[in-house]
Coordinates of C-alpha atoms and ligand atoms in Angstrom, one line a residue:
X178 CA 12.7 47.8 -25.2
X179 CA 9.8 46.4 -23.3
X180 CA 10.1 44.5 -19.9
X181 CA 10.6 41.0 -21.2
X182 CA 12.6 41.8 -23.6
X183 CA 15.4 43.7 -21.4
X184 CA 15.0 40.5 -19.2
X185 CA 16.1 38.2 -21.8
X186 CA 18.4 40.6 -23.1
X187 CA 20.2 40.4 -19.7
X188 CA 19.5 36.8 -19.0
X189 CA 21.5 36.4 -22.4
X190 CA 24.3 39.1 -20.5
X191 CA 24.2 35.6 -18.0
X192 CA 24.3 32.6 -19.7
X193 CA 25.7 33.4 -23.6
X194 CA 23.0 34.6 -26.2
X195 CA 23.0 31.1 -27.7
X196 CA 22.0 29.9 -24.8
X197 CA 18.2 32.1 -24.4
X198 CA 16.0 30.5 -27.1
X199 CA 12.7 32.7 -27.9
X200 CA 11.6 31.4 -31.2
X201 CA 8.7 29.3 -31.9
X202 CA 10.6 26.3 -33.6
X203 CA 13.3 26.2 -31.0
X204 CA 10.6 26.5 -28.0
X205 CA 9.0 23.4 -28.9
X206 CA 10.6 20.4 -27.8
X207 CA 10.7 22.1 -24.4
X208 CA 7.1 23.0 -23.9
X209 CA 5.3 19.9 -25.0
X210 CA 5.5 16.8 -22.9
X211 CA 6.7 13.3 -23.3
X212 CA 3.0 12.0 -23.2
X213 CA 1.7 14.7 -25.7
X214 CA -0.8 15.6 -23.2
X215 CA 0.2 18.9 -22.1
X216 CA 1.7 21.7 -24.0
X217 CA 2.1 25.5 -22.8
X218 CA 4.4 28.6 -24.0
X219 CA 7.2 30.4 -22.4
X220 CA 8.6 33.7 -23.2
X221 CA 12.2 32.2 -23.6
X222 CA 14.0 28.9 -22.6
X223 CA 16.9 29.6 -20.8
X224 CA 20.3 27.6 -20.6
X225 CA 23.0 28.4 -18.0
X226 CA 26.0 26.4 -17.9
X227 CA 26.6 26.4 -14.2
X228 CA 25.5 26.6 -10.9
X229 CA 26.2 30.4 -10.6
X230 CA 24.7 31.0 -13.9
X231 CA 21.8 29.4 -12.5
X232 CA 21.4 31.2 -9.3
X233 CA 22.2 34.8 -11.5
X234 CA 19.1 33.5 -13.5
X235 CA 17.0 33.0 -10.7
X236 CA 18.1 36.4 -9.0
X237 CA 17.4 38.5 -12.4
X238 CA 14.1 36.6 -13.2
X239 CA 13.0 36.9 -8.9
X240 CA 13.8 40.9 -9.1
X241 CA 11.6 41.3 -12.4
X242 CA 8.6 38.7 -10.6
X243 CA 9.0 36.0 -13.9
X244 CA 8.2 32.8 -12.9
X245 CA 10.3 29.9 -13.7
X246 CA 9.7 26.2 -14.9
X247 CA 12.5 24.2 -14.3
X248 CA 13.4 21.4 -16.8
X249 CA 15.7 18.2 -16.9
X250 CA 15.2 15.2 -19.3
X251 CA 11.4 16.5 -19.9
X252 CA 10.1 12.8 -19.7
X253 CA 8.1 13.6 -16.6
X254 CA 4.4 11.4 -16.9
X255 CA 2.5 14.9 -15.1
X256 CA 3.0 17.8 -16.8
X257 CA 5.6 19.2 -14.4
X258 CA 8.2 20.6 -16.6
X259 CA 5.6 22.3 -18.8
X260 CA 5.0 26.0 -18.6
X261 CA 1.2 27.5 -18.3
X262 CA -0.6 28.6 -21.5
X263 CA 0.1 32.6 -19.9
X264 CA 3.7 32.5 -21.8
X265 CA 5.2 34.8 -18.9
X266 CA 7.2 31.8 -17.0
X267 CA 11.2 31.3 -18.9
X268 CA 11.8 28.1 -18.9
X269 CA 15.2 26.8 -17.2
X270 CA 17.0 24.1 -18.7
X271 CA 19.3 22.5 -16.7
X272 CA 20.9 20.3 -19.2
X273 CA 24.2 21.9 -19.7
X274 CA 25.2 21.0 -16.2
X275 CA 26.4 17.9 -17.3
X276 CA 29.7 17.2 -15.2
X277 CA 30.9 14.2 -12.5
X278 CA 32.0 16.3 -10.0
X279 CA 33.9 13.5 -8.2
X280 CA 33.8 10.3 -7.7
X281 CA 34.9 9.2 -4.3
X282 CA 35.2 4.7 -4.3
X283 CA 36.0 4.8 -0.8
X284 CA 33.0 7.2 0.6
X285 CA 30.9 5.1 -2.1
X286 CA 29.7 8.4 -3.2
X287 CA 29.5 10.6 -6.8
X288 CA 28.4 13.8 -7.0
X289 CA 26.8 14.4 -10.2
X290 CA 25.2 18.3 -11.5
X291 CA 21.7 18.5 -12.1
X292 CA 21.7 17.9 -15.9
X293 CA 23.9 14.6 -16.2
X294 CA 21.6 11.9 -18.0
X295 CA 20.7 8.8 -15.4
X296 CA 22.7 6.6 -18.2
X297 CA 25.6 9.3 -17.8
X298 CA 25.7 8.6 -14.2
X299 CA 25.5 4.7 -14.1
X300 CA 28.7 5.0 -16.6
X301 CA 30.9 7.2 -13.8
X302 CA 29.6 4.8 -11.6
X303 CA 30.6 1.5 -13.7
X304 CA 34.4 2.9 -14.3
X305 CA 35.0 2.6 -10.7
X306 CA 33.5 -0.6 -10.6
X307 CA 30.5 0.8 -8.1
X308 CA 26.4 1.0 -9.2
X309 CA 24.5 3.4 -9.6
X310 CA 20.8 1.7 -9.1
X311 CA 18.3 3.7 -10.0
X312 CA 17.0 2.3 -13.0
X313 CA 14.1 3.1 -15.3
X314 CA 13.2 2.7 -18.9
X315 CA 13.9 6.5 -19.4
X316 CA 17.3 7.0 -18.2
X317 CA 19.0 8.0 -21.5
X318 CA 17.2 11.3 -21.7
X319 CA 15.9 11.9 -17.7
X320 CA 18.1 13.7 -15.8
X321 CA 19.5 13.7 -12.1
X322 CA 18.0 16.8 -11.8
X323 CA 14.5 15.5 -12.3
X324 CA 14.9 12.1 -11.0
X325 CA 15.9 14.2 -7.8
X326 CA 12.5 16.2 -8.2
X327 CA 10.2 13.9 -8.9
X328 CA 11.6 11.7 -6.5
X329 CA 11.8 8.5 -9.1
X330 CA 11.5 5.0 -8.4
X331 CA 12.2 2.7 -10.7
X332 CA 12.6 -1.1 -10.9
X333 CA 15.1 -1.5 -8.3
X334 CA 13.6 0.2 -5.3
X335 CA 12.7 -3.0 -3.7
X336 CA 16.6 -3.4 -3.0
X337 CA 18.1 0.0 -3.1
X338 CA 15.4 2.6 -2.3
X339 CA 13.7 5.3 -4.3
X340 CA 15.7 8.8 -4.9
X341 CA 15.1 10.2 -1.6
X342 CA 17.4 7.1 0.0
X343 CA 19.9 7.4 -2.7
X344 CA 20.9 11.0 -2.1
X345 CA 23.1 12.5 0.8
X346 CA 23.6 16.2 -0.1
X347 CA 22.3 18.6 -2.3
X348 CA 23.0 22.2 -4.2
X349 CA 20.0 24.0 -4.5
X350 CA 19.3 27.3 -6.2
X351 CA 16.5 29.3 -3.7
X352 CA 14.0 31.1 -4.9
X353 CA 15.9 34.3 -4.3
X354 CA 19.0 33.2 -6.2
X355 CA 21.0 32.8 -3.2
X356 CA 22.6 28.9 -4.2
X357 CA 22.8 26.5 -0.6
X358 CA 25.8 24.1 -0.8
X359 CA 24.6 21.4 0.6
X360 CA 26.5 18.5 -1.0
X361 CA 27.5 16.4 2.0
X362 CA 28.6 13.4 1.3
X363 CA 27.6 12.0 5.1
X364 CA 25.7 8.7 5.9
X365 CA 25.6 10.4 9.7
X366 CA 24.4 13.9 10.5
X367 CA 21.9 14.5 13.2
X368 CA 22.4 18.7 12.7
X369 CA 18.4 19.4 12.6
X370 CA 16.1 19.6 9.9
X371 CA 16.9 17.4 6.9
X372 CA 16.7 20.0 4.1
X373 CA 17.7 18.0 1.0
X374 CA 14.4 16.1 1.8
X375 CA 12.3 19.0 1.2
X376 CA 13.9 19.4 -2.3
X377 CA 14.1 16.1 -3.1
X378 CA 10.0 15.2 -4.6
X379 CA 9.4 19.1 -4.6
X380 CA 9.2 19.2 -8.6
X381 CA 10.5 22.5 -8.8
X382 CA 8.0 24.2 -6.9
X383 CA 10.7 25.2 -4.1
X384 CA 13.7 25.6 -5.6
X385 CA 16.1 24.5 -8.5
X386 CA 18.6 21.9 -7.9
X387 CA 21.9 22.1 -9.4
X388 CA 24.1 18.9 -8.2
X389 CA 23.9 16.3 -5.7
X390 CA 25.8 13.9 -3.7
X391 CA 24.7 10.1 -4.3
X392 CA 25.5 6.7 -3.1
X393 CA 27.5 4.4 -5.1
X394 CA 27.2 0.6 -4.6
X395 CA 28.9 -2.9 -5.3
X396 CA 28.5 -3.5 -8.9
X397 CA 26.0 -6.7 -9.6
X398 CA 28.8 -8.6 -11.5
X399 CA 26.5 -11.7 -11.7
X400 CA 22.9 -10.8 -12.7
X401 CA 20.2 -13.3 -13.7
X402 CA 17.0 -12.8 -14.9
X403 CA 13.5 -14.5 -15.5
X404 CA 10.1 -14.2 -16.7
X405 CA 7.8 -16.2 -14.6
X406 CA 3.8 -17.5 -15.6
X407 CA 1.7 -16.7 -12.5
X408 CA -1.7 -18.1 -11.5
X409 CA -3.1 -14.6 -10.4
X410 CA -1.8 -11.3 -8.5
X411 CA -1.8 -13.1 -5.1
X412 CA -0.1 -15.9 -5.9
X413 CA 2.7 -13.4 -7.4
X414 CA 2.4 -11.9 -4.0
X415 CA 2.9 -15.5 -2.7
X416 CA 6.0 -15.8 -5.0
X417 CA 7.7 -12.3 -3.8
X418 CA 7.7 -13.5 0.4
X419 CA 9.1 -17.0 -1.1
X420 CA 11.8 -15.6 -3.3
X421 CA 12.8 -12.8 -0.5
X422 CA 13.1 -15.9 2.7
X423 CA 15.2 -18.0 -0.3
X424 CA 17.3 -15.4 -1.5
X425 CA 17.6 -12.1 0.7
X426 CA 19.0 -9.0 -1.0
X427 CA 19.6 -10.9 -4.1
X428 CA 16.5 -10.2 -4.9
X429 CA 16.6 -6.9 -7.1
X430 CA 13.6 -6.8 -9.0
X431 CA 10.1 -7.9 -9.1
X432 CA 7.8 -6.4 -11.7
X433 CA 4.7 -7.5 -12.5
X434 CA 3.1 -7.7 -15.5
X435 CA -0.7 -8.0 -16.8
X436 CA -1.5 -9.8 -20.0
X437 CA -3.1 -6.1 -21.7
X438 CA 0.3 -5.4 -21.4
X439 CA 2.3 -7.6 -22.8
X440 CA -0.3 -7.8 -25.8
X441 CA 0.6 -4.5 -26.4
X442 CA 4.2 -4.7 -26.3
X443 CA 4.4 -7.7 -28.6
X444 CA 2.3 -6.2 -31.2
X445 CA 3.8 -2.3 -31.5
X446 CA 7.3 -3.0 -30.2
X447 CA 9.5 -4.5 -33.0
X448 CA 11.3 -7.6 -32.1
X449 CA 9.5 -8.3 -29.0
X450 CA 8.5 -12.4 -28.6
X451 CA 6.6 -14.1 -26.2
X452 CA 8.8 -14.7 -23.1
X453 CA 7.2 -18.4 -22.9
X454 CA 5.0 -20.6 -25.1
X455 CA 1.7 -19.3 -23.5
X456 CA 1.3 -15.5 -23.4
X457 CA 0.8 -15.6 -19.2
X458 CA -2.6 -13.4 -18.1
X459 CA 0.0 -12.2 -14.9
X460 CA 3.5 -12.7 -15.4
X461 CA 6.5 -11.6 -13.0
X462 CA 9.7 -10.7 -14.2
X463 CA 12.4 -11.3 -11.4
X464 CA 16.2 -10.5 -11.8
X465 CA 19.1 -11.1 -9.1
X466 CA 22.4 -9.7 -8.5
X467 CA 25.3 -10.1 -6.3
X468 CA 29.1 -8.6 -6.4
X469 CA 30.9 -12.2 -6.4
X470 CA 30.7 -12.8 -10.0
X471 CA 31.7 -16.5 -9.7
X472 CA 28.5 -16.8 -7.8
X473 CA 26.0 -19.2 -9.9
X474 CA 22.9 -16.9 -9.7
X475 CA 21.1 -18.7 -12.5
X476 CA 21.4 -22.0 -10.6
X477 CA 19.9 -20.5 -8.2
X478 CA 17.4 -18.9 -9.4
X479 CA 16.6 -22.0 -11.4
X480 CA 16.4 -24.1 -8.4
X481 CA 14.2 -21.7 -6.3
X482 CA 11.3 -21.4 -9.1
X483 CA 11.9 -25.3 -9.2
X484 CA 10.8 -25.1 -6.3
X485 CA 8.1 -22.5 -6.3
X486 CA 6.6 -24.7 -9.2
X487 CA 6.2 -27.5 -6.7
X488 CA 4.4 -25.3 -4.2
X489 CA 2.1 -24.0 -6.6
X490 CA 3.0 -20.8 -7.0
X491 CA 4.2 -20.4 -10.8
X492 CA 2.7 -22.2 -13.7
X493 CA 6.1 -22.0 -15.8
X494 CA 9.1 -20.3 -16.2
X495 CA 12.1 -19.2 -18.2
X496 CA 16.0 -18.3 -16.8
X497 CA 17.7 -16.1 -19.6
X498 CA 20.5 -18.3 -20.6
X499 CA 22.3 -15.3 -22.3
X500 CA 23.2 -11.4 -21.6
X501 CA 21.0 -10.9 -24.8
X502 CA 18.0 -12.8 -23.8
X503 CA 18.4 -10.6 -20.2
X504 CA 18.3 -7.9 -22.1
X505 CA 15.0 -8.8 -24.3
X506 CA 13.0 -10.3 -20.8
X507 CA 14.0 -6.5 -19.7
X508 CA 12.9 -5.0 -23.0
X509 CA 8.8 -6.4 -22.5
X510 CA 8.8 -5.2 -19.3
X511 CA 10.8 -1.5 -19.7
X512 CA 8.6 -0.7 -23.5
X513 CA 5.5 -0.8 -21.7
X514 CA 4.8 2.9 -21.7
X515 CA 6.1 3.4 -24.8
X516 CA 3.6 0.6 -26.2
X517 CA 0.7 2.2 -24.6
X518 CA 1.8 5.7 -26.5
X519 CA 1.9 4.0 -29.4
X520 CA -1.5 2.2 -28.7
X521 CA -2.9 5.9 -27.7
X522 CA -4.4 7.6 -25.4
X523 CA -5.1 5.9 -22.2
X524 CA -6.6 7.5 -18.4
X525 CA -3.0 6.5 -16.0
X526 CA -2.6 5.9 -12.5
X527 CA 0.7 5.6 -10.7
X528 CA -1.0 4.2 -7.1
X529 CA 1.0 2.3 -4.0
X530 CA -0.8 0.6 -1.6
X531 CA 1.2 -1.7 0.8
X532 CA 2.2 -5.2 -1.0
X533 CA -0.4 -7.6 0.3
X534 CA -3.3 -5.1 -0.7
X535 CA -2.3 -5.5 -4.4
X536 CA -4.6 -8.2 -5.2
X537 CA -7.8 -6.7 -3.3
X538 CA -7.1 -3.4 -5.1
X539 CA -6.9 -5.1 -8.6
X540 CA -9.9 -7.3 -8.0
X541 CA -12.2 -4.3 -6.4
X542 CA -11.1 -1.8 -9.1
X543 CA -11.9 -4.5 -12.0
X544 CA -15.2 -4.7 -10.5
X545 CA -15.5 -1.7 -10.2
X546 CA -14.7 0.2 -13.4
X547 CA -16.5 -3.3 -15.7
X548 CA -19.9 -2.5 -13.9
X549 CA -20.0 1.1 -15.4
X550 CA -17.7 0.2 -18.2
X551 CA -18.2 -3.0 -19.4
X552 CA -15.3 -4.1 -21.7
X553 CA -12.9 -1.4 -20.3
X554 CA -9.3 -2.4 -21.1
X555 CA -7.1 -2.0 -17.8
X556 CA -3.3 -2.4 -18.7
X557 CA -1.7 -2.6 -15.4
X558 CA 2.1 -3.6 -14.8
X559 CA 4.4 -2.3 -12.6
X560 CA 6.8 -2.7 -9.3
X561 CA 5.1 -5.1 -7.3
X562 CA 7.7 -5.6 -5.2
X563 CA 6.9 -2.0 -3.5
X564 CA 3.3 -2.3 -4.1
X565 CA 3.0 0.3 -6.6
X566 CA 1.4 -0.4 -9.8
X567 CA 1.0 2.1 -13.4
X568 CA -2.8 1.1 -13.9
X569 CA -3.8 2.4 -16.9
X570 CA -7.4 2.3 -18.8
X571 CA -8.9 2.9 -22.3
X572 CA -12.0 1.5 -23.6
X573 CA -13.0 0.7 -27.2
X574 CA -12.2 2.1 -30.6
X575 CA -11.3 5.9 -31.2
X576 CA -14.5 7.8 -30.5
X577 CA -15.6 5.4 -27.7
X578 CA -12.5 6.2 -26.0
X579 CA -12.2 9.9 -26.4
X580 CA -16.0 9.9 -24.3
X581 CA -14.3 7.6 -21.9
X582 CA -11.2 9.8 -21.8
X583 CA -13.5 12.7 -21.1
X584 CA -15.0 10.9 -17.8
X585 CA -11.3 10.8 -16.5
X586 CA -13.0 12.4 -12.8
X587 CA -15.3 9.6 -12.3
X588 CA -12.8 7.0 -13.3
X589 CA -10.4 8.7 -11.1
X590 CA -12.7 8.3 -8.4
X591 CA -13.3 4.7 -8.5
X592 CA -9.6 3.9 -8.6
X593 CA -8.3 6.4 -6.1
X594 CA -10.9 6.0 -3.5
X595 CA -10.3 2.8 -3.6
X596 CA -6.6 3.3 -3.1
X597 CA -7.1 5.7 -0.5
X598 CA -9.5 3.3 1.5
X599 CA -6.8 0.8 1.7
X600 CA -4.0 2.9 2.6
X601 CA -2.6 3.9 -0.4
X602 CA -1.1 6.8 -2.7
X603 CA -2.0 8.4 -5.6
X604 CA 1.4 9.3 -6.9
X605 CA 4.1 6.3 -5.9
X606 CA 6.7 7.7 -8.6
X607 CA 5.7 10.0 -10.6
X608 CA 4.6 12.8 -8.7
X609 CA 1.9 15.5 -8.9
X610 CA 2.8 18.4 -11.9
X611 CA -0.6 19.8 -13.3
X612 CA -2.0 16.1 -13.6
X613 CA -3.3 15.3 -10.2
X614 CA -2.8 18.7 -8.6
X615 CA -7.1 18.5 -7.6
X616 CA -6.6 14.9 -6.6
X617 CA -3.7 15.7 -4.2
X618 CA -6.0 18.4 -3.1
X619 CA -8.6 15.6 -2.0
X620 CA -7.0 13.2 -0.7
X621 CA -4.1 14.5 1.4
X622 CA -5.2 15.8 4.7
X623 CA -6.0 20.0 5.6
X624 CA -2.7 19.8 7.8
X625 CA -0.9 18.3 5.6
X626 CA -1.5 20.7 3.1
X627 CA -0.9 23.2 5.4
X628 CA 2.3 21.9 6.0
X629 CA 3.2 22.0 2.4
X630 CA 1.6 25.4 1.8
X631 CA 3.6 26.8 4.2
X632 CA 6.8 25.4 3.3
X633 CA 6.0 27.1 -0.2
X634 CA 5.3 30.5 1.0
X635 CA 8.4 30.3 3.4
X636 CA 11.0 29.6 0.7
X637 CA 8.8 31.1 -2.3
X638 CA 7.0 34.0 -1.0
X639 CA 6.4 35.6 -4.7
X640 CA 5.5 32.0 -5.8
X641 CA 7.7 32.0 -9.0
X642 CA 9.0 28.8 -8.5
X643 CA 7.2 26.4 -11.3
X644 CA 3.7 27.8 -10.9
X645 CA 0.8 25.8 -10.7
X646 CA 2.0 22.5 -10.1
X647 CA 1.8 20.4 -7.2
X648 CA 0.1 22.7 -4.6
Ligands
FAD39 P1 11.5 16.5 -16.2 O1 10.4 15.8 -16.9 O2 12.3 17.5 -17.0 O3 10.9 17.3 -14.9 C1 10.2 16.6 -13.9 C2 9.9 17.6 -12.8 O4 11.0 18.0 -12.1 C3 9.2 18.9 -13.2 O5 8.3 19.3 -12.3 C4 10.4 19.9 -13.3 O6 10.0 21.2 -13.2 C5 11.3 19.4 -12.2 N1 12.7 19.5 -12.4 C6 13.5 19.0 -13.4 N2 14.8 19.3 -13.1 C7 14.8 20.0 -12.0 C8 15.9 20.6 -11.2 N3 17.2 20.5 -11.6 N4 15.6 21.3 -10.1 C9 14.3 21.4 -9.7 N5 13.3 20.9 -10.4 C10 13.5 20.2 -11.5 N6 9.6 7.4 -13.4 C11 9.8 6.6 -12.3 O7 9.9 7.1 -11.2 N7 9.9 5.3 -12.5 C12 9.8 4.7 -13.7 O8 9.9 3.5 -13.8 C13 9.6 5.5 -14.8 N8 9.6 5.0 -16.1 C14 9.4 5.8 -17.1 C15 9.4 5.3 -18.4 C16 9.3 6.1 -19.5 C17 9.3 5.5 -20.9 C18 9.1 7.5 -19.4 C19 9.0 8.4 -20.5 C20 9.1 8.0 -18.1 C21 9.2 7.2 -17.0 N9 9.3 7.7 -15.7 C22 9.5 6.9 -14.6 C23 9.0 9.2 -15.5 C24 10.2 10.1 -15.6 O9 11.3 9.5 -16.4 C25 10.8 10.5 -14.2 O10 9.8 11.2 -13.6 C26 12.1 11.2 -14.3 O11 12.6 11.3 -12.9 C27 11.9 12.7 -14.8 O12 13.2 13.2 -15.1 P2 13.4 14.4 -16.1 O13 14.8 14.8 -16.1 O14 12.9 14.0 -17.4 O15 12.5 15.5 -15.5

């Protein structure tokens, strides 16, 4: 038996022989991404059932120098979760630790394992009447565990944080094997370094994460929802201050939404109709919530855009008068990504720059890219109301694009200079993987970096922890 294949014969001592996949048809909804952009190979997907199976993995695969990838939902935008083209790495699926730990109402915490769905955890959350508000368009197949690692955002960050505010304690597999129990359910604990933060946006590189202790919250019982017609970006930005002094932490959403975008959603996503009688070129979609459901939010709401009509800042607007109309203002905004799939390939940008920037970065990179690329097509939508925007850019028909595709650097250039000059990042959500490893290389500083590369060789000295991504 050669060395691989007593490894997997032993990993399958671990975890079950079901549970270690090595054939070609079996590997490949693992090592292909959601995008289609990346694919690589691995010498076997592995699929542990719990923590301790996990941390035996890690031990068996750390004493015979295999690198790992690990894997949650797989709908990562950055080729994170997808092994090198080498075909050494196994692949470590965490989606078999699917159990609620606990639920704890009074603590306002859950504590969830790494491969419960997002969906899975707002319904544990939901049957004791708490939320669970990380919200994005792919939370039937993304997983805790990957939410966790990529740090995700969402569309309700603007009132409840990203993942790193939404965690308190963590279980993390370390590179060695040895499993850290660090699922605190504190709000209060000044005992040194904050650990779970390292982990927490690491995207494998330091560790695998097997469960974690997050915050619960009132559940919204009355939500309402809009879709707004706005002059231009900075009028929207206008809108955002004007809604927040009216109506506080009500507020729970603000996504906005460039016409390219809602073009493409109404023409590939079946069902979809325009939101007003004029297709907006910006629109915003707002929603609020509170926990008193005899609280008249869309009264409210109504009343404040009455108002912001009068000073100007929205050309026309519509209040979803039913849970079904919510649910189809939600459904332009959330099939974006999956319009632009459908629509093909496209050069993306996840950027944040602070909120009152957004306009000067969308009217400088316009500029910008039209003078070299006259009639590029820039699809940009996103969570305005944390100043990050998905900007993404094709130009012309098939073969037209594919040359622009292929000057993804100098494109890359224009927008993230840009977005470094005014403060800004060049991963708000999604995070680094393979995609934007050379870009994090360039525009984070040498100490930085040396921070991070030294956190890396402290905790994964043989660097087998999800090779070649991020660093
Ligand atoms: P995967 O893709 O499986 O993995 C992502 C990274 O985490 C990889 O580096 C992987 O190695 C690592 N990883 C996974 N599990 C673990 C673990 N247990 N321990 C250690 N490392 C692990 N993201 C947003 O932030 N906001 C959005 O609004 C948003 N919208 C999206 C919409 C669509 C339609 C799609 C397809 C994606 C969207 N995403 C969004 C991106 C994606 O859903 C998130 O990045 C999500 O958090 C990834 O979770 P996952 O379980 O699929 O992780």
């Amino acid at each position: 038996m050669n060395a691989d294949a007593q490894l997997l014969a032993a990993l399958a001592g671990v975890v079950g022989a079901p549970n270690v996949l090595s054939a070609a048809g079996d590997l490949a909804p693992y090592v292909n991404d959601w995008r289609g952009r990346y694919s690589g190979r691995a010498c076997a997907v592995v699929r542990p059932g719990s923590a301790a199976e996990v941390a035996e993995v890690v031990r068996r695969c750390a004493a015979a120098g295999v690198p790992l990838v690990p894997q949650g939902g797989n709908t990562g935008l950055c080729g994170g979760a997808t092994p090198a083209d080498d075909g050494r790495a196994v692949l470590i699926s965490l989606s078999r630790l699917q159990r609620i730990r606990a639920v704890d109402p009074d603590n306002n915490t859950l504590v969830a394992e790494a491969g419960c769905t997002l969906a899975a955890v707002h319904e544990a959350a939901e049957r004791v009447g708490r939320l669970f508000p990380l919200s994005l368009a792919a939370e039937g197949s993304c997983q805790i565990g990957g939410n966790l690692s990529t740090n995700a955002g969402g569309v309700h960050v603007l009132r409840y944080g990203n993942m790193r505010e939404l965690t308190l304690g963590l279980e993390v597999v370390l590179p060695d094997g040895r499993l850290w129990d660090g699922l605190r359910g504190l709000r209060k604990d000044n005992t040194g370094y904050d650990l779970k933060q390292l982990f927490i946006g690491a995207e494998g590189t330091l560790g695998i994460i097997t469960a974690a202790v997050l915050k619960l919250f009132p559940l919204p019982r009355a939500q309402a929802v809009a879709w707004v017609a706005t002059a231009d970006p900075a009028t929207a930005v206008s809108l955002l201050g004007f809604l927040r002094d009216r109506l506080g932490e009500r507020l729970s959403a603000f996504e906005l939404i460039g016409r390219a975008a809602l073009d493409l959603v109404l023409e590939h996503i079946p069902g979809a109709r325009p939101p007003l009688a004029e297709v907006p070129e910006w629109s915003v979609l707002i929603e609020l919530g509170d926990p008193d459901a005899g609280v008249r939010l869309d009264e409210l709401l109504e009343q404040a855009l009455a108002d912001a009509l009068e000073a100007g800042l929205i050309a026309d607007a519509v209040v979803a008068a039913s849970l079904a109309q919510r649910a189809a203002l939600w459904a332009l905004r959330e099939n974006a990504s999956e319009a632009q799939k459908i629509e093909g390939v496209s050069i993306k940008h996840d950027i944040a720059v602070p909120v009152g920037r957004i306009p000067v970065f969308l009217e400088r990179a316009g500029e910008a890219l039209r003078q070299v690329w006259p009639g590029v097509r820039i699809v940009a939508f996103g969570h305005l109301g944390d100043g990050n925007l998905h900007y993404n850019l094709s130009h012309g028909r098939e073969a037209e694009n594919t040359a622009f595709i292929a000057r993804g650097g100098e494109v890359n250039r224009i927008v993230h200079d840009l977005v470094d000059a005014l403060g800004g990042s060049i991963s708000a959500e999604h995070g680094i993987g393979q995609l934007k490893r050379g870009e994090l290389q360039r525009y984070k500083s040498a100490v930085e970096l040396d921070m991070m590369r030294a956190l890396k060789q402290a905790l994964d000295p043989q660097g087998l922890m999800n090779p070649g991504k991020v660093l």
